[in-house]
Short mmCIF file of C-alpha atoms in Angstrom, two decimals:
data_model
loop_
_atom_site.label_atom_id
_atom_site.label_comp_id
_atom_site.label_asym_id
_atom_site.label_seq_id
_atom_site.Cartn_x
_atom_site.Cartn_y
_atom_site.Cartn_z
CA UNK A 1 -10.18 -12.94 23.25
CA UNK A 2 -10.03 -9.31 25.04
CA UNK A 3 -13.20 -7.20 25.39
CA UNK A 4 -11.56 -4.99 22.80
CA UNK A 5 -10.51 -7.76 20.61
CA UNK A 6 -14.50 -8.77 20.55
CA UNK A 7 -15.31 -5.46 19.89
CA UNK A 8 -13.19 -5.05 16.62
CA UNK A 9 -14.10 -8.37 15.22
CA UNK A 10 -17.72 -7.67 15.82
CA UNK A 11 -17.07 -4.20 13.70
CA UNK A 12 -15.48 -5.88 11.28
CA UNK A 13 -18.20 -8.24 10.64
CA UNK A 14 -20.46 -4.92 10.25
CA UNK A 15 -17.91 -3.70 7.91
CA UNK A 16 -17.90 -6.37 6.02
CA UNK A 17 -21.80 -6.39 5.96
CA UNK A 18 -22.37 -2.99 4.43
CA UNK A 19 -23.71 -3.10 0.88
CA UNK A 20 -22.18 0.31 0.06
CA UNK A 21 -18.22 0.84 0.34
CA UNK A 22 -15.24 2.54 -1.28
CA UNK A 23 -13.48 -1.09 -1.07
CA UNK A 24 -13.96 -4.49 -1.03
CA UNK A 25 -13.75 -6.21 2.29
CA UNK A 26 -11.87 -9.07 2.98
CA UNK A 27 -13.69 -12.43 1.60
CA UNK A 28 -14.46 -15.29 3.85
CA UNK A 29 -12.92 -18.62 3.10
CA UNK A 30 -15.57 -19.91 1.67
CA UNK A 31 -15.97 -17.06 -1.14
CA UNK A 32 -12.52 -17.02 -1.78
CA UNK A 33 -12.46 -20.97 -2.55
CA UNK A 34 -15.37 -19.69 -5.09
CA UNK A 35 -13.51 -17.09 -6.75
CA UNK A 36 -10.32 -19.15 -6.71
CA UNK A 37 -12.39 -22.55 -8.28
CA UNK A 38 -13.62 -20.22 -11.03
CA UNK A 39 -10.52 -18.11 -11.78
CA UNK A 40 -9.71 -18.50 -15.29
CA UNK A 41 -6.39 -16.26 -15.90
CA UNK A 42 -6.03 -15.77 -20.29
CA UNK A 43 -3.40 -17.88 -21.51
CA UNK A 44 -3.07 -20.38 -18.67
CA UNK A 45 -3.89 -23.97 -18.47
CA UNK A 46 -5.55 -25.14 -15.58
CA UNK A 47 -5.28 -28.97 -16.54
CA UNK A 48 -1.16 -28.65 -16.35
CA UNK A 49 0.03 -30.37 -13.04
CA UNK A 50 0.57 -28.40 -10.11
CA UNK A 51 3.92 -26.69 -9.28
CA UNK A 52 6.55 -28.18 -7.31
CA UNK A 53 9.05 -26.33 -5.72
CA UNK A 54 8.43 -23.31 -8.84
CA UNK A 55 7.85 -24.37 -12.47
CA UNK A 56 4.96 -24.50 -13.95
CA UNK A 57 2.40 -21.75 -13.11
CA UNK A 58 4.76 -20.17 -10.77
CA UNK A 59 7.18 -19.66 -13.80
CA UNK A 60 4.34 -18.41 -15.89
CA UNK A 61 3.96 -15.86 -13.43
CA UNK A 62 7.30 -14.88 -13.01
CA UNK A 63 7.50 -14.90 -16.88
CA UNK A 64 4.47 -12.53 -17.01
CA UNK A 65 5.87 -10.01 -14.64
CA UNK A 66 8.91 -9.98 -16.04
CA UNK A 67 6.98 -9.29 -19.42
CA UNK A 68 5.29 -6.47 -17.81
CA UNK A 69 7.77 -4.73 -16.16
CA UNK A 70 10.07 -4.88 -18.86
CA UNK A 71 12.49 -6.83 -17.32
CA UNK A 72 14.93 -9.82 -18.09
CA UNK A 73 13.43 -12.13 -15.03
CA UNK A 74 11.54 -12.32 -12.15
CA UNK A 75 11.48 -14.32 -9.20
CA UNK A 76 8.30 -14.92 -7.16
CA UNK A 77 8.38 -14.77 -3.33
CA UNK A 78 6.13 -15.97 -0.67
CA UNK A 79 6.30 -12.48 1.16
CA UNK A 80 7.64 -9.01 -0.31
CA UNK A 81 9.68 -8.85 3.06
CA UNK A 82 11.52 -11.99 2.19
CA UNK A 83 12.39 -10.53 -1.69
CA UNK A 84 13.18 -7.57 -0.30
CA UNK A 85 15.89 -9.10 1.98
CA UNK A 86 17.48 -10.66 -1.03
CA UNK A 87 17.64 -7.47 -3.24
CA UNK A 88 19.60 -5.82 -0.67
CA UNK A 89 21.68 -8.83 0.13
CA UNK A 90 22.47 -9.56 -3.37
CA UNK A 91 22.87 -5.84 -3.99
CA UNK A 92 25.19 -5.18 -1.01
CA UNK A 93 27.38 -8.50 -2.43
CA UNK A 94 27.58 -6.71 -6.15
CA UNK A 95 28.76 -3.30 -5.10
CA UNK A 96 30.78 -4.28 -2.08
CA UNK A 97 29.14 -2.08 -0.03
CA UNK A 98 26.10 -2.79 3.09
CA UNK A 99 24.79 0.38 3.26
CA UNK A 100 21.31 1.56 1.91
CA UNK A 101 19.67 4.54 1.23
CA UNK A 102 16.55 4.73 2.37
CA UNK A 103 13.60 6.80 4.19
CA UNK A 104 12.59 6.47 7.98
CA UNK A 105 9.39 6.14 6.79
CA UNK A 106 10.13 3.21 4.25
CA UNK A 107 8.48 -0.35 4.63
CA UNK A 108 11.80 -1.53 5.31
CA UNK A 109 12.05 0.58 8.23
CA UNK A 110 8.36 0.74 10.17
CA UNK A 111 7.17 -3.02 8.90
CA UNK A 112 9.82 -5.46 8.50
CA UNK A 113 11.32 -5.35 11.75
CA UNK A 114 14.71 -4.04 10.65
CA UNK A 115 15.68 -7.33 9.06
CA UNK A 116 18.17 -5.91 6.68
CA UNK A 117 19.61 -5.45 10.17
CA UNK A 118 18.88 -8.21 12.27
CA UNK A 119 19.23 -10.73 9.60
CA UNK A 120 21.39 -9.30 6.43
CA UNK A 121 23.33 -7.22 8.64
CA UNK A 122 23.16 -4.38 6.18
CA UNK A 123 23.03 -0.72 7.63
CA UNK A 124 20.60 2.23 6.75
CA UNK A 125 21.43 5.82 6.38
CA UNK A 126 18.69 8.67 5.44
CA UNK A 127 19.34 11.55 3.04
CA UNK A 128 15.93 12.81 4.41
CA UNK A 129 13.51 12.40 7.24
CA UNK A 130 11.07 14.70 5.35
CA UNK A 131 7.30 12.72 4.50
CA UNK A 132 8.45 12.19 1.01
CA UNK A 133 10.51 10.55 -1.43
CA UNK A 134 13.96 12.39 -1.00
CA UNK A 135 15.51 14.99 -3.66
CA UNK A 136 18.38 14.47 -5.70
CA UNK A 137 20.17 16.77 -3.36
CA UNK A 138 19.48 15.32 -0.83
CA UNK A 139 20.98 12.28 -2.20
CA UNK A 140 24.09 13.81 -4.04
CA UNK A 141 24.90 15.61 -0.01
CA UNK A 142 24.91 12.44 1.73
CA UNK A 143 27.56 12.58 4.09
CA UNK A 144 28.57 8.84 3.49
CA UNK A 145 28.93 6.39 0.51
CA UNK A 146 26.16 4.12 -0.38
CA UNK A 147 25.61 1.09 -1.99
CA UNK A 148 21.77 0.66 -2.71
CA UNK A 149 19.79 3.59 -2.83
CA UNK A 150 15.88 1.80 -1.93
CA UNK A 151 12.95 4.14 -3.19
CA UNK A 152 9.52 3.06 -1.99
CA UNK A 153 6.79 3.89 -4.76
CA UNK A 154 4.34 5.27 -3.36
CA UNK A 155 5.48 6.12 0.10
CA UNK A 156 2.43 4.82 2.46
CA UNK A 157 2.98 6.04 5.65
CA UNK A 158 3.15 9.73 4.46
CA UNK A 159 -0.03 9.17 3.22
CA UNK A 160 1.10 7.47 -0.50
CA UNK A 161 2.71 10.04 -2.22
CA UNK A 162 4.96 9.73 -5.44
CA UNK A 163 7.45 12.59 -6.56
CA UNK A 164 6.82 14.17 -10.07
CA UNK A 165 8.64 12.28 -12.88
CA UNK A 166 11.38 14.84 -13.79
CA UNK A 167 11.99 14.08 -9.58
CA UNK A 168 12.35 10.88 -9.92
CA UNK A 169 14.51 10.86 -12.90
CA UNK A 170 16.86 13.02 -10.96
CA UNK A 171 16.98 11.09 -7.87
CA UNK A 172 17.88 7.92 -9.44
CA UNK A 173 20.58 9.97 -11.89
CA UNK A 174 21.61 11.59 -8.17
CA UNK A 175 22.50 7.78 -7.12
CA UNK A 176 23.86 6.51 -10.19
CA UNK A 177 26.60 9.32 -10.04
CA UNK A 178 27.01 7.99 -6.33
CA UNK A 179 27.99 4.96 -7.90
CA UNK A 180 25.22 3.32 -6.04
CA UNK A 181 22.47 0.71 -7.40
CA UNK A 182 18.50 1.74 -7.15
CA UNK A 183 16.75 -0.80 -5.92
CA UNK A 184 12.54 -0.13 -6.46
CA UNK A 185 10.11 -1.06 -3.37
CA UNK A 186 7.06 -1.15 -5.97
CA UNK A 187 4.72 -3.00 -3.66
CA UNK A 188 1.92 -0.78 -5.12
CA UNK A 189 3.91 0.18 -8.34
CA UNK A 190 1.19 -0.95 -10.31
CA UNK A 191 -1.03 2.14 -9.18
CA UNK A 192 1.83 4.89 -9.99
CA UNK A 193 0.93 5.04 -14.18
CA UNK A 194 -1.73 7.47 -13.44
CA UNK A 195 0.49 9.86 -11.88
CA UNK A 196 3.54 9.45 -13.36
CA UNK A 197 1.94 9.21 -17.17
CA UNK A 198 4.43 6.47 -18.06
CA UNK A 199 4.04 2.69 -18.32
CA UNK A 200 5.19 0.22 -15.67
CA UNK A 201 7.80 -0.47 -17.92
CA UNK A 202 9.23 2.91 -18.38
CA UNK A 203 8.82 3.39 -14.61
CA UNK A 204 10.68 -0.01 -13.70
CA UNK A 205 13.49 0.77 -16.45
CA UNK A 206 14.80 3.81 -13.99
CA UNK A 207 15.92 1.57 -11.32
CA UNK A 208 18.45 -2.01 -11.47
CA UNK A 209 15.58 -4.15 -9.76
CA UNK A 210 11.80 -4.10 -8.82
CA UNK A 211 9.84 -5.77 -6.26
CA UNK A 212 6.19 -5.87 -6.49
CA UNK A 213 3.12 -7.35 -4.85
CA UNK A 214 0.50 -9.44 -6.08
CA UNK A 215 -2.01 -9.08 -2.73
CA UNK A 216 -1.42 -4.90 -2.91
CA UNK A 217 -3.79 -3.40 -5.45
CA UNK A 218 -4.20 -6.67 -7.42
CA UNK A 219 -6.45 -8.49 -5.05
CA UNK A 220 -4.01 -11.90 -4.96
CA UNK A 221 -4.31 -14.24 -1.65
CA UNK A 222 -0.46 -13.66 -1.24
CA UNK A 223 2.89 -13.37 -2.66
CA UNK A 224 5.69 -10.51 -4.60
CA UNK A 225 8.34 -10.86 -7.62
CA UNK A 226 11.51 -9.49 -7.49
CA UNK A 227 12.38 -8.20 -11.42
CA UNK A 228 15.75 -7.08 -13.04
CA UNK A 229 18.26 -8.69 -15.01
CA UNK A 230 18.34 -12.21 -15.52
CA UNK A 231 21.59 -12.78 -13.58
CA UNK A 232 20.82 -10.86 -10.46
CA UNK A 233 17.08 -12.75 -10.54
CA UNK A 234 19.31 -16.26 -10.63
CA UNK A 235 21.44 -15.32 -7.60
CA UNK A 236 17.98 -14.11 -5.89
CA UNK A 237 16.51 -17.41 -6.44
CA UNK A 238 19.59 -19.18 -4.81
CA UNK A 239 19.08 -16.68 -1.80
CA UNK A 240 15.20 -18.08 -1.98
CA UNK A 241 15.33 -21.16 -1.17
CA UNK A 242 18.13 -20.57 1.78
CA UNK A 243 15.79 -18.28 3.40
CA UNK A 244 12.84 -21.09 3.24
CA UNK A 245 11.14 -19.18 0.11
CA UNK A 246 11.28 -22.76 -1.36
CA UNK A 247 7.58 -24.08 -1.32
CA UNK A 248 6.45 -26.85 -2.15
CA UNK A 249 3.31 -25.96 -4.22
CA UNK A 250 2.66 -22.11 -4.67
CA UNK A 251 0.01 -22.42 -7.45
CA UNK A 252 -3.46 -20.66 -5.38
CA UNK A 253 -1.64 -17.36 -5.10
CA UNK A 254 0.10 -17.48 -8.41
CA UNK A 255 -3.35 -18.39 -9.87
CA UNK A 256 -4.86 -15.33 -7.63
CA UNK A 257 -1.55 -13.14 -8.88
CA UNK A 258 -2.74 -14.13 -12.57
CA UNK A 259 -5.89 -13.39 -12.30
CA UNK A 260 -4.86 -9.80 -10.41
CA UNK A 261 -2.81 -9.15 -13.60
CA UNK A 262 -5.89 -9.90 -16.06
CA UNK A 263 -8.63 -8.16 -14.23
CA UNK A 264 -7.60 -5.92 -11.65
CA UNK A 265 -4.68 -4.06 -13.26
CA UNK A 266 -6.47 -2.72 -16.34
CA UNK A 267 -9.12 -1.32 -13.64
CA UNK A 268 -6.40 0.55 -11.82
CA UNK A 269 -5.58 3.73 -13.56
CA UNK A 270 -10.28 3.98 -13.27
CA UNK A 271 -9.75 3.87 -9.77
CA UNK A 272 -7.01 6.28 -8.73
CA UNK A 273 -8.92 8.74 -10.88
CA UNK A 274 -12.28 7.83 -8.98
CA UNK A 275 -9.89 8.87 -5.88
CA UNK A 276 -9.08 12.11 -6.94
CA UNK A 277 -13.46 12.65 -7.22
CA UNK A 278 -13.87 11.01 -3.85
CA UNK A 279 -11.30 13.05 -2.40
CA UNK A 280 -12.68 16.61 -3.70
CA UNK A 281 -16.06 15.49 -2.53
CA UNK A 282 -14.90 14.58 1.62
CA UNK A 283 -13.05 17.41 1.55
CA UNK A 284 -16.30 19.62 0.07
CA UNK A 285 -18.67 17.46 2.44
CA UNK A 286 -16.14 17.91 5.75
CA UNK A 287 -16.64 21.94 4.83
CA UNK A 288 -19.87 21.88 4.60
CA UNK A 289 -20.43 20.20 8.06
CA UNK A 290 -18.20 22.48 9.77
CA UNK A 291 -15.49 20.14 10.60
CA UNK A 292 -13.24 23.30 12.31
CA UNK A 293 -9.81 21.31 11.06
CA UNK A 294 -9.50 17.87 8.72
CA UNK A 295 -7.08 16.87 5.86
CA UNK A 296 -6.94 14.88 2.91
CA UNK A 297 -4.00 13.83 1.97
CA UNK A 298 -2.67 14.60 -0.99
CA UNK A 299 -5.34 16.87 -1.71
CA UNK A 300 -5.35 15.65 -5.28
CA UNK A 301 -4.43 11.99 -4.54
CA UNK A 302 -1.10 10.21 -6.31
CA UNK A 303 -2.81 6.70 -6.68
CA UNK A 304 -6.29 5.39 -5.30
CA UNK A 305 -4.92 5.41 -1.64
CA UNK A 306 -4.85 8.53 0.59
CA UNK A 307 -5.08 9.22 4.13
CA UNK A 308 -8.03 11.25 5.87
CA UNK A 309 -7.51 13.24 8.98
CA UNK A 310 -9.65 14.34 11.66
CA UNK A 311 -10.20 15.74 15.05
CA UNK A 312 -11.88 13.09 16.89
CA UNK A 313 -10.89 10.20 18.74
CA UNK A 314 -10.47 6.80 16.42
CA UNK A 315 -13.13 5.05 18.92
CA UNK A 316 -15.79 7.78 18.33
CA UNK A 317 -14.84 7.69 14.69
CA UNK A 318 -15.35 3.94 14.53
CA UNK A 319 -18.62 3.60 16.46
CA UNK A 320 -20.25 6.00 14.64
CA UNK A 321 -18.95 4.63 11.25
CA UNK A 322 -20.38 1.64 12.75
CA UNK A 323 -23.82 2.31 14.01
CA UNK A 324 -24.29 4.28 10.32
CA UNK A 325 -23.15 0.60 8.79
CA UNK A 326 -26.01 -1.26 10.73
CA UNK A 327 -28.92 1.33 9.92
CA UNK A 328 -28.40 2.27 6.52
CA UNK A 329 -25.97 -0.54 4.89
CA UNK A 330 -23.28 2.45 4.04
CA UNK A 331 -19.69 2.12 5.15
CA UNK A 332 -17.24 5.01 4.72
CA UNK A 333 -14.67 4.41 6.39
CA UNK A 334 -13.03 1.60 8.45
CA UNK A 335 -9.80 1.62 10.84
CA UNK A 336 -8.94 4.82 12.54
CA UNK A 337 -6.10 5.29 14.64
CA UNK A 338 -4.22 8.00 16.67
CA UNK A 339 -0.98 8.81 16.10
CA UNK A 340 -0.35 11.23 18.54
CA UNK A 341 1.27 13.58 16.50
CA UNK A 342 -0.45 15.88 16.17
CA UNK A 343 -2.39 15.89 19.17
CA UNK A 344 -6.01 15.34 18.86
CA UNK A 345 -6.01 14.51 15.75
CA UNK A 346 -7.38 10.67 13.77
CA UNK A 347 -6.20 8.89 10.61
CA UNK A 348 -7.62 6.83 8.13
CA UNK A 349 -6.75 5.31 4.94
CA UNK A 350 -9.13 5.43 2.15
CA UNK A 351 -8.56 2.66 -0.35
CA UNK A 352 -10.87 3.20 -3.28
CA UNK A 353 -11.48 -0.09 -5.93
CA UNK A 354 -14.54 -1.18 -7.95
CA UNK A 355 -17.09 -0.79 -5.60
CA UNK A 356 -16.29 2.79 -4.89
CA UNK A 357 -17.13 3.37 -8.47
CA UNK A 358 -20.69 3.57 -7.42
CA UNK A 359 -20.53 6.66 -5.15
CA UNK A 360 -21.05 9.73 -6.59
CA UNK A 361 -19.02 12.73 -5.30
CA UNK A 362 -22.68 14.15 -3.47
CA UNK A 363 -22.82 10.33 -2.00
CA UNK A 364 -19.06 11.04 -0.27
CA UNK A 365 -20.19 14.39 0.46
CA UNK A 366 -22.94 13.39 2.55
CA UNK A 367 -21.79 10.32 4.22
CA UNK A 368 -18.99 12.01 5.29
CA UNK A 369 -21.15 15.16 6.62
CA UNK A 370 -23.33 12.07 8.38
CA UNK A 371 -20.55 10.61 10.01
CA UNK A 372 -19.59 13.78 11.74
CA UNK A 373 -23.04 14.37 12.64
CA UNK A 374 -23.10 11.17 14.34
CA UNK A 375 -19.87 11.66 16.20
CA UNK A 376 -21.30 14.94 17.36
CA UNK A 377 -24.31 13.26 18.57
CA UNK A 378 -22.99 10.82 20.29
CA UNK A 379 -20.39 13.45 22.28
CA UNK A 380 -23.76 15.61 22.91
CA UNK A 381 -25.39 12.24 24.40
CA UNK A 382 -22.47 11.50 26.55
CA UNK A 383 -22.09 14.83 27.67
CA UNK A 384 -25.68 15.44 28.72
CA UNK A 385 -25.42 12.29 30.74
CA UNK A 386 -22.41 13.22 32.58
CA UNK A 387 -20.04 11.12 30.95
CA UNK A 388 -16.28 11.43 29.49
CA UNK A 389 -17.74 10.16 26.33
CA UNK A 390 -15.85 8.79 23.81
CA UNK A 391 -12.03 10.01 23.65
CA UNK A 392 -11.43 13.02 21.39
CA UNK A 393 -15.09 13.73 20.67
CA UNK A 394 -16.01 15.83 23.49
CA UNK A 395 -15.17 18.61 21.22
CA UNK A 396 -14.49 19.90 17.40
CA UNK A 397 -10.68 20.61 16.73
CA UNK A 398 -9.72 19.91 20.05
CA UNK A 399 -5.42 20.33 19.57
CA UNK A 400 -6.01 20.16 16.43
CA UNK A 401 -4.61 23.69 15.71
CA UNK A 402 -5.82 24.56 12.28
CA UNK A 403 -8.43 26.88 10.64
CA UNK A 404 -11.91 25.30 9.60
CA UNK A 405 -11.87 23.48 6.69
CA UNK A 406 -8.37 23.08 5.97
CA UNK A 407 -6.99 20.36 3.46
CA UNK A 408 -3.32 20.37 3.16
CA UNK A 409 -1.85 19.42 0.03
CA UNK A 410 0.56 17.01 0.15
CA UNK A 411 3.93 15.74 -2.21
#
């Protein structure tokens, strides 16, 4: 293990530690065998054998899901990369045609490796590079035909954003007059209701097939369904098992999945509204300490993820985050990063579940106006010692750019 590698694993373990946070932390073994012993999913019988290869609580699952998304089937995956693979394989086979649709920015694109290259041999083309889902006319100018048009709901990496409704509606009319199929990446679909004002059924009826996670929002150990109609879920299950989706027994993450469903999506649509408090209060906190350029983005958040920017280095950010952790038992935030672009400038997501309930928007508002007093400390210290100090906190706003204060909407 690197120095560095020590260094994160010893800040996660601080993370972890804090009694105060907007999310859970990841569980240790051991308390996840508790939670799993004592799961106890409605309508499920726990003295039934276990699974083999499907059946039994896997199919209860898929049955569920299906239920719930207002679909004919579902089939459940080990991985969402894996079912996504298959919906644009079995896609591409239906309409003849191995092109997608699909953003730069997509989870197909940055996380998957380009395996609807490498291994479907499928091809991509982009009616926008723009940080959001594209327009209908964006779609309906394409310059080349299209089989699948693949909409990822919400878009992460932008910082997850969701069009408006009527958009949507007009996007997926845009690619039905392209003659093309709308495939749904609805990892976190489950989280859109708030914004969108529609059920997950309404929402899932717009496009010809659905994939969704159960370890994304729901809290499940692992695993994703692919939804649509019943003979399109059939051929995906073939496509399954040849691409080693096949297990044996599946039955701890469909009982986790289950007990997601039961517990953790009725609790949703509380916390992407708790976001939207959160996120007014950083943004009134950040303000009030004189922070000379940040963002939260969306200002109003789409679902109870959103991305916070600022202009300090991600190591400052960190060790500051994490000395506050040790003293007072308050985490903020976690992970920061640089992306270089722009300059100067760190990133964080902000993921807020049941715990985050607690905080009241002053609570934000001043850990997030202690956190930059810490950095600021620390840059002072380093500074009056001679030092570099940590990268990107020798000073506020350095190429950052921006007036003080500013919080850019985002859509």
């Amino acid at each position: 293990m690197t120095d560095a590698d020590d260094l994160m694993t010893r800040r996660r373990a601080t993370w972890a530690a804090a009694e105060h946070t907007l999310s859970a932390s990841l569980p240790t073994i051991s308390q996840r065998l508790a939670r799993l012993a004592t799961a106890r999913p409605g309508g499920v019988d726990l003295d039934q054998q276990v699974d083999v290869y499907a059946g039994g609580i896997v199919g209860e699952l898929e049955e569920r899901t299906a239920g719930l998304l207002g679909c004919e089937d579902a089939a459940f995956f080990p991985t969402g990369t894996m079912a996504q693979q298959v919906a644009l394989r079995c896609w591409a086979e239906r309409t003849g045609s191995g092109v997608v649709a699909s953003h730069p920015l997509a989870h197909l694109e940055v996380h998957e490796r380009a395996a609807y290259s490498v291994v479907t041999g499928l091809r991509a083309v982009h009616p926008t590079r723009e940080p959001r889902v594209a327009t209908a006319a964006e779609v309906a100018a394409l310059g080349e035909p299209f089989g699948t048009l693949m909409l990822e709901l919400p878009m992460r990496e932008p910082g997850f954003v969701l069009p408006e409704w009527a958009e949507l509606e007009e996007v997926v009319a845009a690619a039905r007059e392209r003659e093309a199929v709308v495939h749904f990446d609805g990892a976190r679909l489950w989280e859109c209701t708030t914004h969108f004002g529609r059920g997950l059924a309404e929402i899932a009826a717009l496009a010809d097939s659905v994939y969704v996670s159960f370890y994304k929002s729901l809290g499940g150990l692992s695993g994703a369904a692919l939804a649509g109609p019943a003979g399109f879920v059939e051929e995906a299950r073939a496509w399954r098992h040849r691409y080693g989706g096949q297990l044996f027994q599946q039955w701890p993450a469909a009982l986790a999945a289950l007990e997601g469903l039961q517990l953790e999506l009725p609790r949703l649509p509380s916390y992407v509204a708790h976001a939207r408090v959160v996120a007014g209060a950083l943004r009134e906190g950040l303000a009030a300490a004189g922070v000379p350029f940040f963002r939260v983005h969306p200002e109003v958040p789409h679902t109870h993820q959103f991305q916070v920017w600022l202009p300090y280095g991600a190591e400052a950010l960190m060790d500051a985050g994490t000395a506050l952790a040790e003293e007072t038992g308050v985490c903020l935030f976690r992970m920061w990063t640089e992306p270089g672009d722009p300059p100067g400038l760190s990133v964080t997501e902000v993921t807020v579940t049941e715990p985050g309930l607690a905080w009241s928007a002053e609570d934000v508002a001043r850990e997030a106006g202690a956190l930059v007093e810490r950095v600021r400390r620390a840059a002072a210290g380093a500074a009056g010692s001679g030092q570099a100090g940590p990268a990107g906190a020798e000073a506020d706003g350095a190429g950052a750019g921006s007036g003080a204060g500013s919080g850019a909407a985002g859509s």
